[in-house]
Coordinates of C-alpha atoms in Angstrom, one line a residue:
X140 CA -218.9 180.9 70.3
X141 CA -217.7 183.0 73.2
X142 CA -214.2 184.4 73.0
X143 CA -211.8 183.9 75.9
X144 CA -211.5 186.7 78.3
X145 CA -208.1 188.3 77.7
X146 CA -206.8 191.8 77.3
X147 CA -205.0 192.7 74.1
X148 CA -201.7 192.6 76.0
X149 CA -202.2 189.1 77.5
X150 CA -200.0 186.5 75.9
X151 CA -201.0 182.9 75.0
X152 CA -199.5 180.2 77.2
X153 CA -197.0 179.2 74.4
X154 CA -195.5 182.7 74.1
X155 CA -191.7 182.6 74.3
X156 CA -191.1 184.4 77.6
X157 CA -187.5 185.1 76.8
X158 CA -188.7 187.3 73.9
X159 CA -190.4 189.5 76.5
X160 CA -187.1 189.9 78.3
X161 CA -185.3 190.9 75.1
X162 CA -188.0 193.5 74.3
X163 CA -187.7 194.8 77.9
X164 CA -184.0 195.1 77.7
X165 CA -184.2 197.0 74.4
X166 CA -186.7 199.5 75.9
X167 CA -184.5 199.9 79.0
X168 CA -181.3 200.5 76.9
X169 CA -183.1 203.3 74.9
X170 CA -184.5 204.9 78.1
X171 CA -181.3 204.9 80.1
X172 CA -179.5 208.0 78.8
X173 CA -181.8 210.5 80.5
X174 CA -180.3 209.5 83.8
X175 CA -176.9 208.2 82.9
X176 CA -175.8 210.8 80.2
X177 CA -177.0 213.8 82.2
X178 CA -173.6 214.3 83.9
X179 CA -172.1 215.0 80.4
X180 CA -174.5 217.8 79.8
X181 CA -174.2 219.7 83.1
X182 CA -170.8 221.4 82.5
X183 CA -171.9 222.5 79.0
X184 CA -175.2 223.9 80.3
X185 CA -173.3 225.7 83.1
X186 CA -170.8 227.1 80.7
X187 CA -173.5 228.3 78.2
X188 CA -175.8 230.0 80.7
X189 CA -173.5 230.6 83.7
X190 CA -176.0 229.2 86.1
X191 CA -175.2 227.8 89.5
X192 CA -174.3 224.1 89.3
X193 CA -176.7 223.1 92.2
X194 CA -179.6 224.9 90.4
X195 CA -178.9 222.9 87.2
X196 CA -178.8 219.6 89.2
X197 CA -182.3 220.3 90.5
X198 CA -183.4 219.1 87.1
X199 CA -181.8 215.7 87.8
X200 CA -183.6 215.6 91.1
X201 CA -186.9 216.5 89.5
X202 CA -186.4 213.7 86.9
X203 CA -185.7 211.0 89.5
X204 CA -188.5 212.2 91.8
X205 CA -191.1 212.2 89.0
X206 CA -189.8 208.9 87.7
X207 CA -190.0 207.1 91.0
X208 CA -192.9 208.7 92.8
X209 CA -195.4 208.2 89.9
X210 CA -194.5 204.5 89.7
X211 CA -197.4 203.3 91.9
X212 CA -199.8 205.1 89.5
X213 CA -198.1 203.6 86.5
X214 CA -198.6 200.2 88.2
X215 CA -202.3 200.8 88.1
X216 CA -202.2 201.6 84.3
X217 CA -200.0 198.5 83.7
X218 CA -202.7 196.3 85.3
X219 CA -205.5 198.1 83.4
X220 CA -204.1 198.4 79.9
X221 CA -201.2 196.0 79.7
X222 CA -197.5 196.6 79.1
X223 CA -197.5 197.5 75.4
X224 CA -199.6 200.7 75.6
X225 CA -197.9 201.9 78.8
X226 CA -194.4 201.5 77.3
X227 CA -195.5 203.2 74.0
X228 CA -196.6 206.2 76.0
X229 CA -193.3 206.1 77.9
X230 CA -191.3 206.1 74.7
X231 CA -193.2 209.1 73.4
X232 CA -192.6 211.1 76.6
X233 CA -188.9 210.0 76.8
X234 CA -188.2 211.4 73.3
X235 CA -190.2 214.5 74.0
X236 CA -188.1 215.2 77.1
X237 CA -184.9 215.3 75.2
X238 CA -186.5 217.5 72.5
X239 CA -187.6 220.0 75.2
X240 CA -184.1 220.1 76.6
X241 CA -182.7 220.8 73.2
X242 CA -184.8 224.0 73.0
X243 CA -184.5 225.0 76.7
X244 CA -183.0 228.4 77.4
X245 CA -184.0 228.7 81.0
X246 CA -183.9 226.6 84.1
X247 CA -187.6 226.2 84.0
X248 CA -187.3 224.7 80.5
X249 CA -184.9 222.0 81.7
X250 CA -187.1 221.4 84.7
X251 CA -190.1 220.8 82.3
X252 CA -187.9 218.4 80.3
X253 CA -187.1 216.6 83.5
X254 CA -190.9 216.2 84.3
X255 CA -191.6 214.7 80.8
X256 CA -188.5 212.5 81.1
X257 CA -189.5 211.3 84.5
X258 CA -193.0 210.3 83.3
X259 CA -191.6 208.6 80.2
X260 CA -188.7 206.6 81.8
X261 CA -191.0 205.8 84.8
X262 CA -193.5 204.1 82.4
X263 CA -190.8 202.2 80.6
X264 CA -188.9 201.1 83.7
X265 CA -191.8 200.1 85.8
X266 CA -193.5 198.2 83.1
X267 CA -190.4 196.2 82.0
X268 CA -189.5 195.3 85.5
X269 CA -193.1 194.3 86.3
X270 CA -193.2 192.1 83.2
X271 CA -190.0 190.3 84.0
X272 CA -191.2 189.6 87.6
X273 CA -194.4 188.1 86.3
X274 CA -193.0 186.0 83.5
X275 CA -190.1 184.4 85.6
X276 CA -191.2 183.6 89.2
X277 CA -188.7 180.7 89.1
X278 CA -185.7 183.0 88.0
X279 CA -186.8 186.4 89.3
X280 CA -183.3 187.5 90.2
X281 CA -181.8 186.7 86.8
X282 CA -184.8 187.9 84.8
X283 CA -185.2 191.3 86.5
X284 CA -181.4 191.6 86.6
X285 CA -181.2 191.2 82.8
X286 CA -184.0 193.8 82.3
X287 CA -182.6 196.3 84.8
X288 CA -179.1 195.6 83.4
X289 CA -180.3 197.1 80.1
X290 CA -181.0 200.3 81.9
X291 CA -177.7 200.2 83.7
X292 CA -175.4 199.3 80.8
X293 CA -177.4 200.6 77.8
X294 CA -175.9 204.0 77.9
X295 CA -172.4 202.5 77.4
X296 CA -173.4 202.2 73.7
X297 CA -174.1 205.9 73.3
X298 CA -171.8 207.6 75.9
X299 CA -169.0 208.1 73.4
X300 CA -171.1 209.5 70.4
X301 CA -173.1 211.7 72.8
X302 CA -169.8 213.0 74.4
X303 CA -168.3 213.5 70.9
X304 CA -171.3 215.6 69.8
X305 CA -171.2 217.6 73.0
X306 CA -167.5 218.2 72.6
X307 CA -168.2 219.5 69.1
X308 CA -169.9 222.4 70.8
X309 CA -173.5 221.5 70.3
X310 CA -175.1 219.8 73.3
X311 CA -178.6 220.9 72.1
X312 CA -178.2 218.9 68.9
X313 CA -177.2 215.9 71.0
X314 CA -180.4 216.2 73.0
X315 CA -182.5 216.5 69.9
X316 CA -181.0 213.7 67.8
X317 CA -180.7 211.1 70.5
X318 CA -184.1 211.9 71.9
X319 CA -185.8 211.1 68.6
X320 CA -183.8 207.9 68.1
X321 CA -184.4 206.6 71.6
X322 CA -188.1 207.4 71.6
X323 CA -188.6 205.6 68.3
X324 CA -186.8 202.5 69.5
X325 CA -188.9 202.2 72.6
X326 CA -192.2 202.6 70.7
X327 CA -191.1 200.0 68.1
X328 CA -190.1 197.4 70.8
X329 CA -193.3 198.0 72.8
X330 CA -195.6 196.8 70.0
X331 CA -194.8 193.1 70.8
X332 CA -194.8 193.3 74.6
X333 CA -197.3 191.1 76.4
X334 CA -198.1 190.1 80.0
X335 CA -198.3 186.4 80.8
X336 CA -201.4 184.3 80.6
X337 CA -203.0 183.3 83.9
X338 CA -201.8 179.7 83.6
X339 CA -199.3 178.4 86.2
X340 CA -195.7 179.5 86.0
X341 CA -193.1 177.6 88.0
X342 CA -191.9 178.9 91.4
X343 CA -188.3 178.8 92.6
X344 CA -187.0 175.7 94.4
X345 CA -184.2 177.6 96.1
X346 CA -185.8 180.8 97.4
X347 CA -188.7 181.2 99.8
X348 CA -191.6 182.7 97.9
X349 CA -195.1 183.7 98.8
X350 CA -198.0 181.7 97.3
X351 CA -200.3 184.4 98.4
X352 CA -200.8 187.7 96.4
X353 CA -200.8 190.6 98.8
X354 CA -202.6 193.8 98.0
X355 CA -200.8 197.1 98.3
X356 CA -202.6 197.9 101.5
X357 CA -201.7 194.5 103.0
X358 CA -198.0 195.0 102.0
X359 CA -197.9 198.4 103.6
X360 CA -199.1 197.0 106.9
X361 CA -196.1 194.6 107.1
X362 CA -192.9 195.6 109.0
X363 CA -190.8 193.9 106.3
X364 CA -191.9 196.4 103.6
X365 CA -190.7 199.4 105.6
X366 CA -187.3 197.7 106.4
X367 CA -186.8 197.1 102.7
X368 CA -187.8 200.8 102.0
X369 CA -185.2 202.0 104.5
X370 CA -182.5 199.7 103.0
X371 CA -183.4 200.7 99.5
X372 CA -183.0 204.4 100.3
X373 CA -179.7 203.9 102.0
X374 CA -178.1 201.9 99.2
X375 CA -179.5 203.8 96.2
X376 CA -178.3 207.2 97.6
X377 CA -174.6 206.5 97.0
X378 CA -174.9 205.2 93.5
X379 CA -177.3 208.0 92.5
X380 CA -174.9 210.6 93.8
X381 CA -172.2 209.1 91.7
X382 CA -174.4 209.0 88.6
X383 CA -175.3 212.6 88.8
X384 CA -172.0 214.0 90.1
X385 CA -169.3 211.8 88.6
X386 CA -168.4 214.3 85.9
X387 CA -168.3 217.1 88.5
X388 CA -166.3 215.0 90.9
X389 CA -163.8 214.2 88.2
X390 CA -163.4 217.9 87.3
X391 CA -163.0 218.9 91.0
X392 CA -160.4 216.2 91.6
X393 CA -158.5 217.3 88.6
X394 CA -158.7 214.0 86.7
X395 CA -161.4 214.8 84.1
X396 CA -159.2 215.2 81.1
X397 CA -156.2 213.1 82.2
X398 CA -155.4 210.6 79.4
X399 CA -155.5 207.0 80.6
X400 CA -153.2 205.0 78.4
X401 CA -154.0 201.3 77.9
X402 CA -151.2 200.9 75.3
X403 CA -153.6 200.0 72.5
X404 CA -155.7 203.1 73.0
X405 CA -155.9 206.2 75.2
X406 CA -158.9 208.0 76.5
X407 CA -159.7 210.8 79.0
X408 CA -160.4 209.5 82.5
X409 CA -164.0 210.8 82.7
X410 CA -165.5 209.2 79.5
X411 CA -163.4 206.1 80.2
X412 CA -164.8 205.9 83.7
X413 CA -168.4 206.6 82.4
X414 CA -168.1 203.8 79.8
X415 CA -166.7 201.3 82.3
X416 CA -169.2 202.3 84.9
X417 CA -172.1 201.6 82.6
X418 CA -170.8 198.2 81.7
X419 CA -170.2 197.3 85.3
X420 CA -173.6 198.6 86.3
X421 CA -175.2 196.5 83.6
X422 CA -173.2 193.3 84.5
X423 CA -174.1 193.8 88.2
X424 CA -177.8 193.4 87.9
X425 CA -178.0 190.0 86.2
X426 CA -174.9 188.8 88.0
X427 CA -176.1 189.5 91.5
X428 CA -179.6 188.5 90.6
X429 CA -178.4 185.2 89.4
X430 CA -176.4 184.7 92.6
X431 CA -179.4 185.7 94.7
X432 CA -181.5 183.0 93.0
X433 CA -179.0 180.5 94.4
X434 CA -177.7 181.7 97.8
X435 CA -180.7 183.9 98.8
X436 CA -181.5 187.7 98.5
X437 CA -180.3 188.8 101.9
X438 CA -176.8 187.2 101.7
X439 CA -176.3 188.7 98.3
X440 CA -177.4 192.1 99.6
X441 CA -174.8 191.9 102.4
X442 CA -172.0 191.2 100.0
X443 CA -173.0 193.9 97.5
X444 CA -173.8 196.6 99.9
X445 CA -170.6 196.1 101.9
X446 CA -168.6 196.2 98.6
X447 CA -170.2 199.4 97.6
X448 CA -169.6 201.1 100.9
X449 CA -165.9 200.2 100.9
X450 CA -165.6 201.2 97.3
X451 CA -167.0 204.7 97.9
X452 CA -164.6 205.2 100.9
X453 CA -161.7 204.2 98.7
X454 CA -162.9 206.6 95.9
X455 CA -163.0 209.5 98.4
X456 CA -159.4 208.6 99.5
X457 CA -157.7 207.7 96.3
X458 CA -159.9 209.4 93.7
X459 CA -157.4 212.1 92.7
X460 CA -155.3 209.4 91.0
X461 CA -156.8 208.9 87.5
X462 CA -156.3 205.2 87.4
X463 CA -157.8 204.8 90.9
X464 CA -160.7 207.0 89.9
X465 CA -161.5 204.8 86.9
X466 CA -161.2 201.5 88.7
X467 CA -162.9 202.5 91.9
X468 CA -165.8 204.1 90.2
X469 CA -166.2 200.8 88.3
X470 CA -166.3 199.0 91.6
X471 CA -168.9 201.3 93.0
X472 CA -171.2 200.8 90.0
X473 CA -170.7 197.0 90.1
X474 CA -171.8 196.9 93.7
X475 CA -174.6 199.5 93.2
X476 CA -176.4 198.3 90.1
X477 CA -177.9 195.2 91.7
X478 CA -180.2 197.1 94.1
X479 CA -182.8 197.2 91.3
X480 CA -182.8 193.5 90.7
X481 CA -182.5 192.4 94.4
X482 CA -185.2 194.6 95.9
X483 CA -187.7 194.0 93.1
X484 CA -187.2 190.2 93.3
X485 CA -187.4 190.3 97.1
X486 CA -190.6 192.2 96.9
X487 CA -192.2 189.7 94.5
X488 CA -191.0 186.8 96.6
X489 CA -192.5 188.4 99.7
X490 CA -195.8 189.7 98.4
X491 CA -196.6 187.7 95.2
X492 CA -196.7 189.0 91.6
X493 CA -200.3 189.9 91.0
X494 CA -200.1 193.4 92.5
X495 CA -196.3 193.7 92.3
X496 CA -196.6 196.7 89.9
X497 CA -198.2 198.8 92.7
X498 CA -196.2 197.3 95.6
X499 CA -192.8 197.7 94.0
X500 CA -193.9 201.0 92.7
X501 CA -194.2 202.3 96.2
X502 CA -190.9 200.6 97.2
X503 CA -189.2 202.2 94.2
X504 CA -190.1 205.6 95.6
X505 CA -186.9 205.1 97.7
X506 CA -185.0 206.3 94.6
X507 CA -186.9 209.6 94.7
X508 CA -186.0 210.1 98.4
X509 CA -182.4 209.4 97.5
X510 CA -182.5 211.9 94.7
X511 CA -183.2 214.7 97.2
X512 CA -179.6 214.3 98.4
X513 CA -178.0 215.1 95.0
X514 CA -178.2 218.9 95.2
X515 CA -177.5 218.6 98.9
X516 CA -174.2 216.9 98.0
X517 CA -173.2 219.9 96.0
X518 CA -174.0 222.2 98.9
X519 CA -172.0 220.1 101.3
X520 CA -169.0 220.0 98.9
X521 CA -169.1 223.8 98.5
X522 CA -169.3 224.2 102.3
X523 CA -166.4 221.8 103.1
X524 CA -164.3 222.2 100.0
X525 CA -164.0 218.5 99.5
X526 CA -166.1 215.5 98.2
X527 CA -164.7 213.3 101.0
X528 CA -167.5 214.3 103.5
X529 CA -170.2 213.5 101.0
X530 CA -168.7 210.2 99.9
X531 CA -168.0 209.0 103.5
X532 CA -171.6 209.8 104.5
X533 CA -173.2 207.7 101.7
X534 CA -170.7 204.9 102.3
X535 CA -171.9 204.7 105.9
X536 CA -175.4 204.4 104.7
X537 CA -174.4 201.5 102.5
X538 CA -172.7 199.7 105.4
X539 CA -175.8 200.2 107.6
X540 CA -177.9 198.6 104.8
X541 CA -175.5 195.7 104.6
X542 CA -175.8 195.1 108.3
X543 CA -179.6 195.3 108.2
X544 CA -179.8 192.7 105.4
X545 CA -178.3 190.0 107.6
X546 CA -179.3 191.1 111.1
X547 CA -182.9 192.4 110.5
X548 CA -184.3 191.6 107.0
X549 CA -183.3 187.9 106.9
X550 CA -185.0 186.8 110.2
X551 CA -187.9 189.1 109.4
X552 CA -188.5 187.4 106.1
X553 CA -188.4 184.0 107.7
X554 CA -191.0 185.1 110.2
X555 CA -193.1 186.7 107.5
X556 CA -193.4 183.4 105.5
X557 CA -193.8 181.2 108.6
X558 CA -196.6 183.4 110.0
X559 CA -198.6 183.1 106.8
X560 CA -197.6 179.5 106.1
X561 CA -197.8 180.4 102.4
X562 CA -194.3 179.6 101.1
X563 CA -193.0 176.3 99.9
X564 CA -190.0 175.4 101.9
X565 CA -187.9 173.0 99.9
X566 CA -185.0 171.2 101.5
X567 CA -182.6 173.2 99.4
X568 CA -183.9 176.4 100.7
X569 CA -183.6 175.2 104.3
X570 CA -180.0 174.3 103.5
X571 CA -179.3 178.0 102.7
X572 CA -181.0 179.2 105.8

């Protein structure tokens, strides 16, 4: 008797799709610290080797560029081999990256670690997001928000132990120990990951969604793709700057070691802000994804991007106050984290899910473009003597993206669906138009 045609990573129709979300979140939590804990290591690396801060931050830029710009290639391997194998490889490379950093004694060593980390985290991130989009066409914003939220909030679990180990005078040990732990967790969770069977999955009744699966080439020929790429680049720049530079900004503003007293406990402003920021970043993704499933992606983008822009302006103006620094950095991360749920869900709504790994992979390259501004931010600060110029610039980019969401993207998406006549237009969706 002939066996059914299915790849090893293809799930049966009765597979619990929420289990796939849980596994994706676990993998994202374990992969997050390469990006989000980096700011803790930079001052210690600089103190140990006396290198220029901008030169050290090139490692962060390399990591983000490799992570994002290889995503389209990773999308090809996801389609070919399924999620489990790709995530296992990602876990291996993620752990290896931290081990390399633990032994690095030169800038080139840290740059090599960034390349390995970019490949590893890219495989994990792209696969988990891709899997969430495919399993939940009816709840894309929420599903991808929960998955991306694991990446945003996951480091909150380990920020304090990593910071404590670093403060103990051994940042290399922190790299080594947490690298092994995180790599092992990713590999273990990847074993049970599966992609959905080709049976019908429900579409949303509230958001316009394509019933046609665009190829990458077809998506690249649409104007709406390039508008989303521009908006993605504008919005991700501000948050990425904060992720990489928050520790440095806190030090330069003189609030890094100020004790913030909450009566029942006290903590230095920087680790307190980092912990709060990770939590807010994680909450942001499912929260705004859930909202976008109900009021539409473009309206949600406008609200979030405007909030981020205003929050960054306020951080530049009031950031020298420790309480304001903690609170406003939390606001910025709350408004920034959702970019990864909103743009991925919008891309799948617009171009279908069959080739979304490749399509969103190219769109996700916006994060790589934004990463190029991180070392530039250091140079601008050194030239002007203040972070205000940098923060006001990225805030302007956020506000431009908020305007584009309503004035350009929204009518363009309506035209896109209408021209192809391939989206179900339920009465409830029209009510939100």
